[in-house]
Coordinates of C-alpha atoms (C1' of nucleotides) in Angstrom, one line a residue:
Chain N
X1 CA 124.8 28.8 93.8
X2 CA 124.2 32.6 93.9
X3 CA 124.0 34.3 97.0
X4 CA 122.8 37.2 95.9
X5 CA 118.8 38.6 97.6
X6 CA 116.4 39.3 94.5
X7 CA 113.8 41.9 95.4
X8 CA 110.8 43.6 93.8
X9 CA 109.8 47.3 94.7
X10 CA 107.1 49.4 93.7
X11 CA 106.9 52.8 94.4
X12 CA 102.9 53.7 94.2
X13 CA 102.5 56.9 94.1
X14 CA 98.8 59.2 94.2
X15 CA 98.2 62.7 93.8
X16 CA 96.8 63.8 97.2
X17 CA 96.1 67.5 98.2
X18 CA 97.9 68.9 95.7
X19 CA 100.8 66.8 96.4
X20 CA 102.5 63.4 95.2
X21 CA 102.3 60.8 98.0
X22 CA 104.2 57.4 98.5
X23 CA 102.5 54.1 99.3
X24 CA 104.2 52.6 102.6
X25 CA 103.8 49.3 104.4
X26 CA 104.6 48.0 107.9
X27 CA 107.2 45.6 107.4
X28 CA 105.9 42.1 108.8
X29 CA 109.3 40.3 108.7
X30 CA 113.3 41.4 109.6
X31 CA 115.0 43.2 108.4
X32 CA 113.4 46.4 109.6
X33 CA 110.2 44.3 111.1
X34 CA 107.9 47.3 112.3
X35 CA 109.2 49.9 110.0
X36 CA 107.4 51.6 106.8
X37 CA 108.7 50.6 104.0
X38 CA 108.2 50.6 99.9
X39 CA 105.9 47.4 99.2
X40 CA 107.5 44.8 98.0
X41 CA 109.5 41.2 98.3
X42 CA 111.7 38.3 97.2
X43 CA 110.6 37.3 93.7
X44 CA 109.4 33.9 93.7
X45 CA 110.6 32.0 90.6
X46 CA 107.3 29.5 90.9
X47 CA 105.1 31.9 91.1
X48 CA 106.1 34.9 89.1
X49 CA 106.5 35.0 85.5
X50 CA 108.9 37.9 84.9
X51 CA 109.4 41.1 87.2
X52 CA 106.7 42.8 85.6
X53 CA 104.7 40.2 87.0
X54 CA 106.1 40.0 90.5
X55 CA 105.3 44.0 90.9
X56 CA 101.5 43.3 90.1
X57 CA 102.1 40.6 92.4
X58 CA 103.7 42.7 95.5
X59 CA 100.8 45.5 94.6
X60 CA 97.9 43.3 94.4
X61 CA 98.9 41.1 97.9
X62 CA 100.3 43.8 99.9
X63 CA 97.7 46.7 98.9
X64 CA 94.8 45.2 96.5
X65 CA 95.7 47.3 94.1
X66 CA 95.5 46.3 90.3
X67 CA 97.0 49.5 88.5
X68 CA 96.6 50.6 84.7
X69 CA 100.2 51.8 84.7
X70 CA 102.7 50.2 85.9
X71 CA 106.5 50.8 84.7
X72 CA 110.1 49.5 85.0
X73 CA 111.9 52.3 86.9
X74 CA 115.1 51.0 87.6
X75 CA 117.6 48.5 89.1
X76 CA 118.9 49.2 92.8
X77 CA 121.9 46.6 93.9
X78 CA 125.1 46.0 95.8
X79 CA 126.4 45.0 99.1
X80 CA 125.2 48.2 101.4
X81 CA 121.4 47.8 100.7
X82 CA 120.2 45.1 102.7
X83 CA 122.0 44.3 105.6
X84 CA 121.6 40.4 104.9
X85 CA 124.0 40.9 101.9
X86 CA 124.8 41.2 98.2
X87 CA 121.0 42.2 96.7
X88 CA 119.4 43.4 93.8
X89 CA 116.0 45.8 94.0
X90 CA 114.3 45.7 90.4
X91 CA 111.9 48.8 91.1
X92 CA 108.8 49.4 89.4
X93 CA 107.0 52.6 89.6
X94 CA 102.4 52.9 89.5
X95 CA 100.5 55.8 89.4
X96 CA 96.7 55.7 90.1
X97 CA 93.7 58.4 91.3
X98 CA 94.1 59.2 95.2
X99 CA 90.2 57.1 94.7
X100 CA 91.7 54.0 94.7
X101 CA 93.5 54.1 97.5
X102 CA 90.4 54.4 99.8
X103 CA 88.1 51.7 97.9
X104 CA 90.9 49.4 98.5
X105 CA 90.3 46.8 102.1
X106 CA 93.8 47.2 102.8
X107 CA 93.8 50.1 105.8
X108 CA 97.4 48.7 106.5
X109 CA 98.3 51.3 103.3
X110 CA 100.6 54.3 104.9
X111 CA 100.1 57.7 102.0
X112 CA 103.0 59.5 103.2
X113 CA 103.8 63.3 101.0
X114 CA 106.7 62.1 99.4
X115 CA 108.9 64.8 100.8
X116 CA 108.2 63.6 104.2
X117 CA 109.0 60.0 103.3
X118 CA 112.4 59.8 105.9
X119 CA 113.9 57.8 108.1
X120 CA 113.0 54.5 105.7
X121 CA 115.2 51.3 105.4
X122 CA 117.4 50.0 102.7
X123 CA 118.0 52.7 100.1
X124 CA 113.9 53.3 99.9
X125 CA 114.8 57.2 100.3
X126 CA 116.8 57.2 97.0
X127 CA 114.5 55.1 94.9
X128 CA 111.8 57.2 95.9
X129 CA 113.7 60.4 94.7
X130 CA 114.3 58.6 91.6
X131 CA 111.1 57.6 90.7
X132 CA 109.8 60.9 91.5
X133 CA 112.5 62.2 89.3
X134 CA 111.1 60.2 86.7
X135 CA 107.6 61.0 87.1
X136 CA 108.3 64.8 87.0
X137 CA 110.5 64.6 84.0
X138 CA 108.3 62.3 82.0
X139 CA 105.4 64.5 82.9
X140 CA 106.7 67.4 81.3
X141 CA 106.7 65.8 77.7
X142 CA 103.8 63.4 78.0
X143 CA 100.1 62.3 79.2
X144 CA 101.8 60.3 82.4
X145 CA 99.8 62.3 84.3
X146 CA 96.4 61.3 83.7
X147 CA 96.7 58.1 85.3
X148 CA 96.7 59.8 88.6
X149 CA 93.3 61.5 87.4
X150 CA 90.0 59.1 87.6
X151 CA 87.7 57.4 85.3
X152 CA 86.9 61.1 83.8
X153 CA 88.0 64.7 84.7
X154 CA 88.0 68.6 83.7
X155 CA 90.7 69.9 81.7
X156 CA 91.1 72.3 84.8
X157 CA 91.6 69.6 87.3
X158 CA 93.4 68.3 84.5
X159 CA 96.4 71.4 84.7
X160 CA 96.4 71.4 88.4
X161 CA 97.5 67.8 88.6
X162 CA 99.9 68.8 86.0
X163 CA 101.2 71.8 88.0
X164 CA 101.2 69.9 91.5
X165 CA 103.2 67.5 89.6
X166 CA 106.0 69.9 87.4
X167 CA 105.7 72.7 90.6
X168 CA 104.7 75.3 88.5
X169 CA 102.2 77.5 86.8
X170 CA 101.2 76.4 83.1
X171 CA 99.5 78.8 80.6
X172 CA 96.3 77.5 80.7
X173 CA 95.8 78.7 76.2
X174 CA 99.3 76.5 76.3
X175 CA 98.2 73.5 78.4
X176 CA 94.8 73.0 76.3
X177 CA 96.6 73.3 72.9
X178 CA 99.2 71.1 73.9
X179 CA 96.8 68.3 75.6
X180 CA 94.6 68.7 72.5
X181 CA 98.1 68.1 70.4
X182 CA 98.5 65.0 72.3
X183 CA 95.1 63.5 71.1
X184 CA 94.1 61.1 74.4
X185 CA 90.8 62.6 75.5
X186 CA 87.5 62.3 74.5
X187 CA 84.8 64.5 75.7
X188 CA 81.6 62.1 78.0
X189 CA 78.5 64.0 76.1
X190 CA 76.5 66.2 78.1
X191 CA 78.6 65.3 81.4
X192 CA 79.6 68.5 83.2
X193 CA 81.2 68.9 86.6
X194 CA 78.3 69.9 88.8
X195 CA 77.9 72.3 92.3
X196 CA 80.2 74.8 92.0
X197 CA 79.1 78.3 92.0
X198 CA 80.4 79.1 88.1
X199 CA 80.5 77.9 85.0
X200 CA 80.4 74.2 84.9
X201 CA 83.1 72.3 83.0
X202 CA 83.3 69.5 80.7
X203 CA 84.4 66.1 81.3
X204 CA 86.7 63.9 79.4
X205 CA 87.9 60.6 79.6
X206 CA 90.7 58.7 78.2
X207 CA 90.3 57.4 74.5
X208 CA 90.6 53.8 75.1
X209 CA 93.9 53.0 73.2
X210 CA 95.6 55.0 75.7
X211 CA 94.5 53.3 79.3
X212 CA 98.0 51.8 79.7
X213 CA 99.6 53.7 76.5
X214 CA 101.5 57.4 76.5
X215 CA 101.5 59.6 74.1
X216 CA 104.6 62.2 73.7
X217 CA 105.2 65.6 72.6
X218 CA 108.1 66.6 71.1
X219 CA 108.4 69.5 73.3
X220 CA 108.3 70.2 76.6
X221 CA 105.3 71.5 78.5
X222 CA 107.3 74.2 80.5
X223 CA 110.5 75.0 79.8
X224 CA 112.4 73.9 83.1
X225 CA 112.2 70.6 84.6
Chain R
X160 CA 118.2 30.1 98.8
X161 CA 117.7 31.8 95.4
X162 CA 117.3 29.7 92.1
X163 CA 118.0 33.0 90.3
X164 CA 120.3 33.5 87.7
X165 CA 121.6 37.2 88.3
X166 CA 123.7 38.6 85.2
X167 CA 124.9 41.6 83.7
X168 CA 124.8 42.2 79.6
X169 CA 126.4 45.4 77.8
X170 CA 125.2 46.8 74.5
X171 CA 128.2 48.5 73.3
X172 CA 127.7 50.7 70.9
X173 CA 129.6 52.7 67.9
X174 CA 129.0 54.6 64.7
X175 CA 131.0 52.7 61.7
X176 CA 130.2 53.5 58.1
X177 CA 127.3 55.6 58.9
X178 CA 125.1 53.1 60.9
X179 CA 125.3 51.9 64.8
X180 CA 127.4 48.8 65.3
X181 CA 127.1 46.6 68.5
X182 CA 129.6 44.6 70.0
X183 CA 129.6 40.9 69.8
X184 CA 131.6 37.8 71.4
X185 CA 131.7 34.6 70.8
X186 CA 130.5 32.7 74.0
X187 CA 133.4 30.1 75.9
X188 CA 131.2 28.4 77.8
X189 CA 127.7 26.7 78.0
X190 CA 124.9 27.8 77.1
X191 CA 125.4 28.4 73.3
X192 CA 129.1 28.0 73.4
X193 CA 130.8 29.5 70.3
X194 CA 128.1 31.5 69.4
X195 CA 127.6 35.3 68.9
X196 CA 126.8 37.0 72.0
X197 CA 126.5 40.2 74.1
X198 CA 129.2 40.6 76.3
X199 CA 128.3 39.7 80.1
X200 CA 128.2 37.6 82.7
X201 CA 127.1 36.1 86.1
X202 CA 126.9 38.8 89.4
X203 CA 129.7 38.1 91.3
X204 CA 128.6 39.5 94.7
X205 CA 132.9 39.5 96.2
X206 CA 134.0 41.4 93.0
X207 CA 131.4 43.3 92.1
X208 CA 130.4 46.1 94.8
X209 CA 127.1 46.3 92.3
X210 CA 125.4 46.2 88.8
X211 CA 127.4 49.2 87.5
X212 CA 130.9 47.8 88.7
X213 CA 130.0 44.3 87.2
X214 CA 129.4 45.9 83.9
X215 CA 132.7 47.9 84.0
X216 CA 134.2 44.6 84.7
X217 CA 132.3 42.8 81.9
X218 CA 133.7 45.4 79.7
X219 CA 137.2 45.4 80.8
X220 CA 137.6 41.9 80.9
X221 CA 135.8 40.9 77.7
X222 CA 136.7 44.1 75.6
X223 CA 139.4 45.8 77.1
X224 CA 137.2 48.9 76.5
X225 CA 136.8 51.8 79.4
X226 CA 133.7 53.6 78.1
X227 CA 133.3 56.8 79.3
X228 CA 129.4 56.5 79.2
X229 CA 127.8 53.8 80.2
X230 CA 124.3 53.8 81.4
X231 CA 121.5 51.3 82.9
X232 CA 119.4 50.2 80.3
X233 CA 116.5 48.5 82.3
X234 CA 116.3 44.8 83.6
X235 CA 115.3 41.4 81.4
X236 CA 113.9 38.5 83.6
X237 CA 111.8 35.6 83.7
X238 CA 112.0 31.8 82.7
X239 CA 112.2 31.9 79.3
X240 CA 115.6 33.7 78.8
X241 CA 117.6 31.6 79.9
X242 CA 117.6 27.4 79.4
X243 CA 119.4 27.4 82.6
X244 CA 116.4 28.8 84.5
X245 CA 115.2 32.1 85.6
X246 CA 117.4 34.5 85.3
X247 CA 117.9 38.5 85.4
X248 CA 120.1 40.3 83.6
X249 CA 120.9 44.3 84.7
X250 CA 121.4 45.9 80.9
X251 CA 123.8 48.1 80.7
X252 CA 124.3 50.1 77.1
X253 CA 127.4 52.2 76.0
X254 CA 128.9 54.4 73.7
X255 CA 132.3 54.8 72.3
X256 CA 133.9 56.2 69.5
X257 CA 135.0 53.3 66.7
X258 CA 138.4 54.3 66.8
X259 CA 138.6 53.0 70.3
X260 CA 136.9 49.3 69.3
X261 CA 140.4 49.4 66.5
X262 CA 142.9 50.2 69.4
X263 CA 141.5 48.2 72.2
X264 CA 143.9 44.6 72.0
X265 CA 141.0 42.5 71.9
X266 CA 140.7 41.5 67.9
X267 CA 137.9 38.9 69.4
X268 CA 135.4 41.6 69.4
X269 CA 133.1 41.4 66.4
X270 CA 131.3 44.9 65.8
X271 CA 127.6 44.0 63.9
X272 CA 125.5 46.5 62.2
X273 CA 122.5 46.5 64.6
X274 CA 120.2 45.7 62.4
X275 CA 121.9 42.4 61.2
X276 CA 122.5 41.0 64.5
X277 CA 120.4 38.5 64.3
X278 CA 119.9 34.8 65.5
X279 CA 121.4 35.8 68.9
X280 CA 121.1 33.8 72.1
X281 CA 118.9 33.9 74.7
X282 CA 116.9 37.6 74.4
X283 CA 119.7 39.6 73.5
X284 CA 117.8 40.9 70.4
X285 CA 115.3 42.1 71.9
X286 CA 117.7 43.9 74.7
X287 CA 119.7 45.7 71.5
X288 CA 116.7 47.2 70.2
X289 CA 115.3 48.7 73.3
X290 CA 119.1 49.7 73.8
X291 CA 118.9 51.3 70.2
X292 CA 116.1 52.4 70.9
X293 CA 116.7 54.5 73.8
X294 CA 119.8 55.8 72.2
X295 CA 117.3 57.1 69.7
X296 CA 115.0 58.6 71.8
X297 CA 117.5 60.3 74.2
X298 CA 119.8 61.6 71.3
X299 CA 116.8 64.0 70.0
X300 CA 117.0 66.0 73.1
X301 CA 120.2 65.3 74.9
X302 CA 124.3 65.7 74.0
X303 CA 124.3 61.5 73.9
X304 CA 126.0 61.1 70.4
X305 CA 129.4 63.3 71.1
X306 CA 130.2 60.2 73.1
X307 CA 130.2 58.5 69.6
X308 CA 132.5 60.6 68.5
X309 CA 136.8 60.8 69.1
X310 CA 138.6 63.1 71.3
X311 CA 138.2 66.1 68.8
X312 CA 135.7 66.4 66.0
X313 CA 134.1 69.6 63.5
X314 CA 130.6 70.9 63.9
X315 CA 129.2 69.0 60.7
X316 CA 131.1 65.5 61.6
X317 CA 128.7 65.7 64.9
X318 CA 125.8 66.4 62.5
X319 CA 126.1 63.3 60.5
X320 CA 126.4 61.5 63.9
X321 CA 123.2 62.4 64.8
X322 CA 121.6 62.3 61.5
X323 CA 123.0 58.7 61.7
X324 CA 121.2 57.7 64.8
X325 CA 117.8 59.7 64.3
X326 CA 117.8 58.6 60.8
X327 CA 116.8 61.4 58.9
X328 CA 118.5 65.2 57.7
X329 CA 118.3 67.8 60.3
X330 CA 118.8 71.9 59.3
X331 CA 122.3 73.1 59.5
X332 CA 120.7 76.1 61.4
X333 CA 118.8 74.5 63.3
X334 CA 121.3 72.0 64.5
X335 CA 124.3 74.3 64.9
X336 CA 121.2 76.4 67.5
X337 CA 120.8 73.4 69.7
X338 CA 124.6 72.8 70.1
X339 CA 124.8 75.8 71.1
X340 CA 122.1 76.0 72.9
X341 CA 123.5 72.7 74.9
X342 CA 126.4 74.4 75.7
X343 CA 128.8 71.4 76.1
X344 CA 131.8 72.2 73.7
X345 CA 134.9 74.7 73.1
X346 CA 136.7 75.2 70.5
X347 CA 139.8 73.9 70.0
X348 CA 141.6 77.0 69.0
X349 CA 143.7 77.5 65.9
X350 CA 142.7 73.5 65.0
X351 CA 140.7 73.0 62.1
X352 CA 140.3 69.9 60.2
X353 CA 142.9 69.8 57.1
X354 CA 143.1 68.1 54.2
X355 CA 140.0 68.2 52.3
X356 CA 139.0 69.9 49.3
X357 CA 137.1 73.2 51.0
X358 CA 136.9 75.0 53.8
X359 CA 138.4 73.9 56.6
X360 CA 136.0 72.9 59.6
X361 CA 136.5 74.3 62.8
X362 CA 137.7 71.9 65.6
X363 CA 135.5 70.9 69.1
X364 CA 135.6 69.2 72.4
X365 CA 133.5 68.5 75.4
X366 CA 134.0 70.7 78.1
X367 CA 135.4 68.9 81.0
X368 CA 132.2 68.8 82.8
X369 CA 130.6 66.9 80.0
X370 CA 132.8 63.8 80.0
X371 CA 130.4 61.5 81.5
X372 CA 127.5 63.9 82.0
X373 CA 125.2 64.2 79.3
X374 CA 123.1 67.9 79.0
X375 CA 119.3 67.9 77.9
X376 CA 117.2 70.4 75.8
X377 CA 113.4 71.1 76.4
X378 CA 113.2 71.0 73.0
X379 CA 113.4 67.7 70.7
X380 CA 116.1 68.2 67.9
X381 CA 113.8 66.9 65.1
X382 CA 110.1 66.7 65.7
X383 CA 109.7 62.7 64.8
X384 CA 111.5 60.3 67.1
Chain J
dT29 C1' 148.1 81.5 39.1
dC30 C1' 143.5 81.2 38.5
dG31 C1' 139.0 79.3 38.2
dA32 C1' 136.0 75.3 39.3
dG33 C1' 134.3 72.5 42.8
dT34 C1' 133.2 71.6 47.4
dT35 C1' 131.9 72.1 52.0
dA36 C1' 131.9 75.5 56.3
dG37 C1' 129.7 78.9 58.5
dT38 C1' 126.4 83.1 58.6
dT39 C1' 122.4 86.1 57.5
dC40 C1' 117.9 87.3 56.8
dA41 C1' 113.2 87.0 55.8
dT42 C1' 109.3 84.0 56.6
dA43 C1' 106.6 80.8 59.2
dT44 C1' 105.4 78.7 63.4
dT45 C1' 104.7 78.6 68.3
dT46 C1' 103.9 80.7 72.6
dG47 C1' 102.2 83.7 76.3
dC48 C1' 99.1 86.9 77.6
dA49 C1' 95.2 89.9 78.2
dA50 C1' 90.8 90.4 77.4
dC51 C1' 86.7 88.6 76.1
dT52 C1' 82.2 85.6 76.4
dA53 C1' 79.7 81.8 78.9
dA54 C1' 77.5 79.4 82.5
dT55 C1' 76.8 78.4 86.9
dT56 C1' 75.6 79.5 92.4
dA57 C1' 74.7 82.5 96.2
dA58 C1' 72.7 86.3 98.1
Chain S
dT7 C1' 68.5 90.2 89.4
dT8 C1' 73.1 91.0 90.2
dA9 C1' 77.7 89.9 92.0
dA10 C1' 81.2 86.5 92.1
dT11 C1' 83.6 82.9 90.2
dT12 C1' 85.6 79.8 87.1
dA13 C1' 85.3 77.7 82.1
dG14 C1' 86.5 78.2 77.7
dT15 C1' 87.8 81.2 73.4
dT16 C1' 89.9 84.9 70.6
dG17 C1' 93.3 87.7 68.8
dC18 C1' 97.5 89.7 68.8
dA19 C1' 102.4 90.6 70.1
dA20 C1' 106.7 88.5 71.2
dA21 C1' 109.7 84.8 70.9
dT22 C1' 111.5 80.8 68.2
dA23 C1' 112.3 77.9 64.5
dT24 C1' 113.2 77.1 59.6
dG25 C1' 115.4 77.2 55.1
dA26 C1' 117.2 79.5 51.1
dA27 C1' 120.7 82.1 49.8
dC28 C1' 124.6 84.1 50.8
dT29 C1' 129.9 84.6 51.9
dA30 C1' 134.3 82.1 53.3
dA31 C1' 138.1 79.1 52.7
dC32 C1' 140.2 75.4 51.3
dT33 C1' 142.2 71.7 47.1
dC34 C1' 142.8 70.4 42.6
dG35 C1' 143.7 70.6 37.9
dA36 C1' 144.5 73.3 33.8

DNA sequence: TCGAGTTAGTTCATATTTGCAACTAATTAA
DNA sequence: TTAATTAGTTGCAAATATGAACTAACTCGA
């Protein structure tokens, strides 16, 4: 009865050299067979529960990734998206550590800076943009940002992914109070980073109630953004 | 090809008597004919050149409303929405002010207190308070509510909006700062509000700029929320 | 006409938050 | 042993936020 193409995307993205990157696939199938694209598909009524579910499905398949955070981002449609027709795009957005990228047996997985993400099909370019919109402007109020950080961290690499992320300097007096205001670390005892030539720093970890949960601020880490 | 049932729903929303009212609509046809319902419908892919333009039309047709703000929600799917089968439905949400709901020529609208809509078909309560939700959670640090108000309204009439939706009192200071500080009105010189038993209130609008675009602060208006 | 009542709008002193510089601490490399 | 480097803390000045108390401007009723 409906004509209309229903589509999962997921925009993965990593925090690689100081930068966020975008997962890409070869496409296997027209349209755009050859091209890098966004990983995704058709949703499959049978085998799919909700959307939610199709995105773990398109992540898992495609890259053999199983992320901790995995969001609704928003719905991409109309009749100038997919040159088969009418479709709708219901696009997810993951953040994991650069780490789990490389464990993963899928060398078919493209990490492209997201700025240099061009020349993709559909309207990949824009949803890209818009989840990185998202990810910046969530980052400024909230602990999004640990889920590109790995099992456990420093508070200074910490601020760096926070800067990479929000493309600015923070305080680092400011940063601490306001990551100890937003109560999702725990220190791991006696674990210290080790090797470098100075003072060696602790390492945290996320408290467990917040593996898939934020936690918010009621004001903004920097004032722009 | 596709089994899926693609749809669009609207929360529309308005301020009466202090609390947020949505709009309801009794249903013509199968499922849950005659019964209380958001107001939506089926994708039609030669009408519609998207999500956005099918919720315009949803609103038009069904309400007679032309909402100045309407926004994407998120998107509802699975099996077990819809006895049909597996559906989607693109969520849109609006605001307008009440007075409009009175003018529009569609008496079959029936505005609910969002907390006693209840016993609603398929997941439409669960879409009105994630709807209700976000209206919360963007009204702390954005201009959302002036949409809830008329063409014209005072300084403390856009207080009581807000301390409608965030549910609790906010500082006259404080308040009047961030208005200011969000610098979407001008005053509508020489007009004050007449009438009443005290001091006349001065008289605002949104600057042209602001119809449909809402303006953010880094800062959240109260610190809850 | 005048005073009481009521809400609009402003002022100012106090409290809180933030940003920064300067400090101490702990490591490696030479 | 000392220089270099980064981690983490302290204290203070500057910027912001808050709320009580004030002044302003209207209507109503005596």
């Amino acid at each position: 009865m409906s004509e209309i193409i229903c589509t999962v995307d997921v925009v993965l993205l990593t925090l690689q050299s100081g930068a966020l990157n975008v997962a890409l696939l070869r496409r296997d199938h027209p349209p755009f067979p050859g091209v890098l694209a966004l990983p995704g598909g058709v949703i499959q009524p049978d085998a799919d529960r909700d959307t939610h579910d199709a995105a773990l499905r398109m992540l898992a398949t495609k890259t053999g990734i199983e992320s901790p955070y995995l969001e609704q981002l928003t719905t991409f449609s109309g009749s100038g998206r997919d040159p088969r027709g009418w479709s709708i795009s219901v696009v997810y957005y993951a953040l994991v550590p650069a780490e789990i990228i490389d464990c993963s047996a899928h060398p078919e997985v493209t990490m492209v800076h997201v700025e240099q993400a061009r020349g993709l099909p559909f309207d990949h370019r824009r949803i890209i943009e818009a989840a990185v919109e998202r990810v910046r402007s969530k980052s400024s109020y909230s602990s999004l940002p640990v889920y590109l950080c790995g099992e456990s961290f420093t508070l200074p690499q910490l601020q760096r992914v926070y800067e990479a992320i929000l493309g600015e300097p923070i305080n680092k007096v400011s940063f601490r109070r306001k990551i100890e205001e937003l109560d999702i670390l725990e220190s791991v005892e006696g674990a210290m980073e080790t090797g470098k030539a100075h003072r060696p720093a602790q390492l945290y970890r996320l408290k467990k109630r917040f593996r898939r949960q934020l936690s918010l601020t009621d004001r903004a880490l920097v004032a722009s953004s």
